[in-house]
C-alpha positions as a Python dict, from the first residue, in 0.01 Angstrom:
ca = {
    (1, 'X'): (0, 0, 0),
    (2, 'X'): (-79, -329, -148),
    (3, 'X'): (189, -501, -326),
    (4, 'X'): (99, -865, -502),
    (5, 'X'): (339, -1093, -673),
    (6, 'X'): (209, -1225, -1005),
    (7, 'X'): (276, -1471, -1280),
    (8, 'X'): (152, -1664, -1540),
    (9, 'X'): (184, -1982, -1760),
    (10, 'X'): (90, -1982, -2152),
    (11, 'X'): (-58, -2272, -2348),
    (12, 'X'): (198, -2150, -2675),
    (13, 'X'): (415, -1921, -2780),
    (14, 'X'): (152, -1640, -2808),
    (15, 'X'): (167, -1397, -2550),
    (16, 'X'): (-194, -1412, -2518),
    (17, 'X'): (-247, -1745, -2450),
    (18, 'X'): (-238, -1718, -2096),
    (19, 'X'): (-400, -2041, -1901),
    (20, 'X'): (-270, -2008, -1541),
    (21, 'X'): (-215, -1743, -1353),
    (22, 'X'): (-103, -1704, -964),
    (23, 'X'): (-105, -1422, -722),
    (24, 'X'): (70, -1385, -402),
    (25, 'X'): (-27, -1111, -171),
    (26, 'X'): (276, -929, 31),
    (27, 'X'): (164, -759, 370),
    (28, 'X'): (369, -663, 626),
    (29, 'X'): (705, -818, 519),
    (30, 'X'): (521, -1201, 483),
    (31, 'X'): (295, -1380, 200),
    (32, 'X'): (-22, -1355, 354),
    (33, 'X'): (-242, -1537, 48),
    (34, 'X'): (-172, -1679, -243),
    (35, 'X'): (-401, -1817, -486),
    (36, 'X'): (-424, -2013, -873),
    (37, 'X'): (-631, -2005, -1177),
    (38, 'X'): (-670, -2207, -1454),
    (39, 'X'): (-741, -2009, -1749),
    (40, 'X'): (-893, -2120, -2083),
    (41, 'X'): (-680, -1946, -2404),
    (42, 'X'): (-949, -1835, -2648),
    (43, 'X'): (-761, -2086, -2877),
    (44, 'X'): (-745, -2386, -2740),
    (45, 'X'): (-378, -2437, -2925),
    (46, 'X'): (-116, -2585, -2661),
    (47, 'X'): (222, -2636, -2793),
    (48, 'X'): (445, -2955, -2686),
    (49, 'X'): (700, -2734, -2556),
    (50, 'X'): (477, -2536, -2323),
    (51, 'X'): (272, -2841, -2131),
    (52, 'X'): (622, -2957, -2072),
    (53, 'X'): (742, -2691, -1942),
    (54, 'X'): (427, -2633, -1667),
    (55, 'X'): (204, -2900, -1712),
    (56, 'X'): (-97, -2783, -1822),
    (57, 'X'): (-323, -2925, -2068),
    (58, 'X'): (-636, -2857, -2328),
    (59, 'X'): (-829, -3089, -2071),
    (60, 'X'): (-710, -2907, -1784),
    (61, 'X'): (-859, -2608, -1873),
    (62, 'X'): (-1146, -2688, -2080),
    (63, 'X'): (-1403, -2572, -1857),
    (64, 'X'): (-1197, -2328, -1705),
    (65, 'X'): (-1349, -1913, -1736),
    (66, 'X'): (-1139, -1718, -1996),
    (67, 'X'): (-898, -1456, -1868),
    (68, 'X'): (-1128, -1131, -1841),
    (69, 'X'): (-1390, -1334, -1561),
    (70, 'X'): (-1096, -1484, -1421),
    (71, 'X'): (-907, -1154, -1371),
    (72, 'X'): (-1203, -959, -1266),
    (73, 'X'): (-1224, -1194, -982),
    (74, 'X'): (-905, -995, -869),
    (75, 'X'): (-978, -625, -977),
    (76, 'X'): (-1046, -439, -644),
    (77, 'X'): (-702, -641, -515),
    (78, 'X'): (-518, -519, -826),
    (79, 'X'): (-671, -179, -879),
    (80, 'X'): (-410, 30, -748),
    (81, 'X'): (-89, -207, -656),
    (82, 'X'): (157, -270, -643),
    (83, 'X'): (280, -580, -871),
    (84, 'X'): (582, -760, -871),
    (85, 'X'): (693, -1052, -1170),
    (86, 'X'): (999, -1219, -1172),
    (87, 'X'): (1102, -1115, -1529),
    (88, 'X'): (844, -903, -1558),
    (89, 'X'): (913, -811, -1916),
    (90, 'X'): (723, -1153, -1996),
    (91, 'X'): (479, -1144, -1705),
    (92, 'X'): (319, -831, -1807),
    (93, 'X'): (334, -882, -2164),
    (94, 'X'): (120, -1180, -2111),
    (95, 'X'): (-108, -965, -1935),
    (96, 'X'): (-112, -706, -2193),
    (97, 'X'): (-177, -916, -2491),
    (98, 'X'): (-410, -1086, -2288),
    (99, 'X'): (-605, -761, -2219),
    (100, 'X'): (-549, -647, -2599),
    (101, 'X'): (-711, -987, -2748),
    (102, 'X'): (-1069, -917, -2552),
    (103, 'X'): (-1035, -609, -2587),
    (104, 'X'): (-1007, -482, -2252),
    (105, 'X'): (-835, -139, -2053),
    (106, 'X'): (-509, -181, -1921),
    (107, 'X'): (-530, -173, -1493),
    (108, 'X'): (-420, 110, -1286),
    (109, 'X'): (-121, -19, -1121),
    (110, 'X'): (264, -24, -1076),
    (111, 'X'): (455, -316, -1121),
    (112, 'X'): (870, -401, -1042),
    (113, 'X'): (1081, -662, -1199),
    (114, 'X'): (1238, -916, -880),
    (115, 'X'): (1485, -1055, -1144),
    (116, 'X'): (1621, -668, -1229),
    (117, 'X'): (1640, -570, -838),
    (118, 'X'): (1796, -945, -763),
    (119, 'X'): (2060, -855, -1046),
    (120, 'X'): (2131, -534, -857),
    (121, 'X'): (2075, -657, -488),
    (122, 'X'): (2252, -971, -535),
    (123, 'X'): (2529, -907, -844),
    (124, 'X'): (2781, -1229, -706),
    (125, 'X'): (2492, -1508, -817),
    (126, 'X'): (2607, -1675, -1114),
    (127, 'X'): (2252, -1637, -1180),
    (128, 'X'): (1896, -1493, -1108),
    (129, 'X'): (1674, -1723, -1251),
    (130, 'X'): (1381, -1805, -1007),
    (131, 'X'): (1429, -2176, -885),
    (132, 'X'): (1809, -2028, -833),
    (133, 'X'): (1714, -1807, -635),
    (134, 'X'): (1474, -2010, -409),
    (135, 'X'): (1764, -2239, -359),
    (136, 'X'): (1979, -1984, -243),
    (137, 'X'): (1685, -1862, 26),
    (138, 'X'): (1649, -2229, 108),
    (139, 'X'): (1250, -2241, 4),
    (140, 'X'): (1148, -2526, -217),
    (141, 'X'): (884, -2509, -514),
    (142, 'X'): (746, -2662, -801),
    (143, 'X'): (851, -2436, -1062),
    (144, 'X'): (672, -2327, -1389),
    (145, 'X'): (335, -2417, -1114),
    (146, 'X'): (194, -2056, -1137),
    (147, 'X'): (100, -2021, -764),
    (148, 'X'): (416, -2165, -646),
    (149, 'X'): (643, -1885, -872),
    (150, 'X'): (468, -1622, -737),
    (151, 'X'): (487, -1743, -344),
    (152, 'X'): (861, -1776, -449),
    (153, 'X'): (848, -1397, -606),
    (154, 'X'): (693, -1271, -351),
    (155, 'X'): (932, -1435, -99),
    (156, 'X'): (1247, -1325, -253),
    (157, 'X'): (1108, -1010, -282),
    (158, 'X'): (1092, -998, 117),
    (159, 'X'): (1477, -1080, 165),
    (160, 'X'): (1527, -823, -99),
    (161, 'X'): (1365, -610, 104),
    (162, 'X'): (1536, -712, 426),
    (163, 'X'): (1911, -701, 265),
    (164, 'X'): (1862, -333, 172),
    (165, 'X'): (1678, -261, 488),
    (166, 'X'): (1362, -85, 247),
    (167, 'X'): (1051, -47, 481),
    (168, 'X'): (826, -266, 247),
    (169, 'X'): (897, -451, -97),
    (170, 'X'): (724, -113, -281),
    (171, 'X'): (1068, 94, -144),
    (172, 'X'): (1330, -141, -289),
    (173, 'X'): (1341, 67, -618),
    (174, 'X'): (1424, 316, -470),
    (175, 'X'): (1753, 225, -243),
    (176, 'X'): (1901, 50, -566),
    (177, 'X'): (1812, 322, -841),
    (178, 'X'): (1568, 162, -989),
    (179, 'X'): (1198, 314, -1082),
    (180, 'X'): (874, 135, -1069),
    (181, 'X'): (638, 82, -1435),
    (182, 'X'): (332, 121, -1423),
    (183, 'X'): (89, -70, -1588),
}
């Protein structure tokens, strides 16, 4: 089964704004690829807030593809997946509106939240936010870099996997009462 971390940066406070987006690919309890794309937002609107929090500018993206040819580059991988977000609530609302705006079908897939299973898996953190996290597993990022948070998801997904000795990330859910979305 193929399970792939995702996440994604916006340029505002629309959810369909995306203009990064970074997979990690999960295979045999280790991150075996991991790859970034710059997306360009059909409007080119970047709010203050947002380039501070990850960076990314207008000019960054300018002659980046918009988000159906850079997500089709990833179909076949994604068709059928497992995905994994850490708060996935916003990940894959992003994706979503994203999908809505150019009027595009919704993938088949599953996807799991790693900040709801590290709530359950690891309830004595004062708290689960991603860079958190990564300190406690001693693996260093830059967060809010869209690649980087999902090598990190993906990661902590794999010790999540390990402390409740689940086969593969895709069985966590189930050893901690949990059920997987799909998408």
């Amino acid at each position: 089964m193929k399970t792939i971390a995702i996440d994604f940066e916006t340029a505002n406070e629309q959810r369909g704004s995306a203009c990064s987006v970074g997979l990690a690919w999960i295979e045999e309890g280790r991150v075996t690829r991991v790859e970034e794309r710059l997306i360009r937002p059909r409007d080119m609107r970047f709010s203050g807030m947002n380039i501070a929090i990850h960076g990314i500018r207008p000019e960054h993206v300018e002659d980046a593809p918009e988000f159906p040819e850079v997500m089709d580059e990833f179909h076949d991988d994604i068709r059928g997946a497992t995905m994994i977000a850490h708060n996935a609530a916003f990940d894959f609302s992003v994706w979503r509106a994203s999908l809505d705006l150019y009027r595009q079908s919704y993938p088949e897939l599953t996807y799991l939240c790693s900040l709801k299973m590290a709530q359950r898996i690891w309830p004595h953190f004062l708290s689960h936010r991603l860079n958190l996290i990564a300190e406690h597993l001693g693996l260093r990022f830059m967060h809010h870099n869209a690649a980087e948070d999902a090598a990190v998801c993906a990661a902590a997904a794999i010790e999540m996997a390990k402390a409740v000795k689940a086969r593969a990330v895709e069985a966590i859910p189930a050893l901690i009462g949990m059920t997987r979305r799909g998408g």
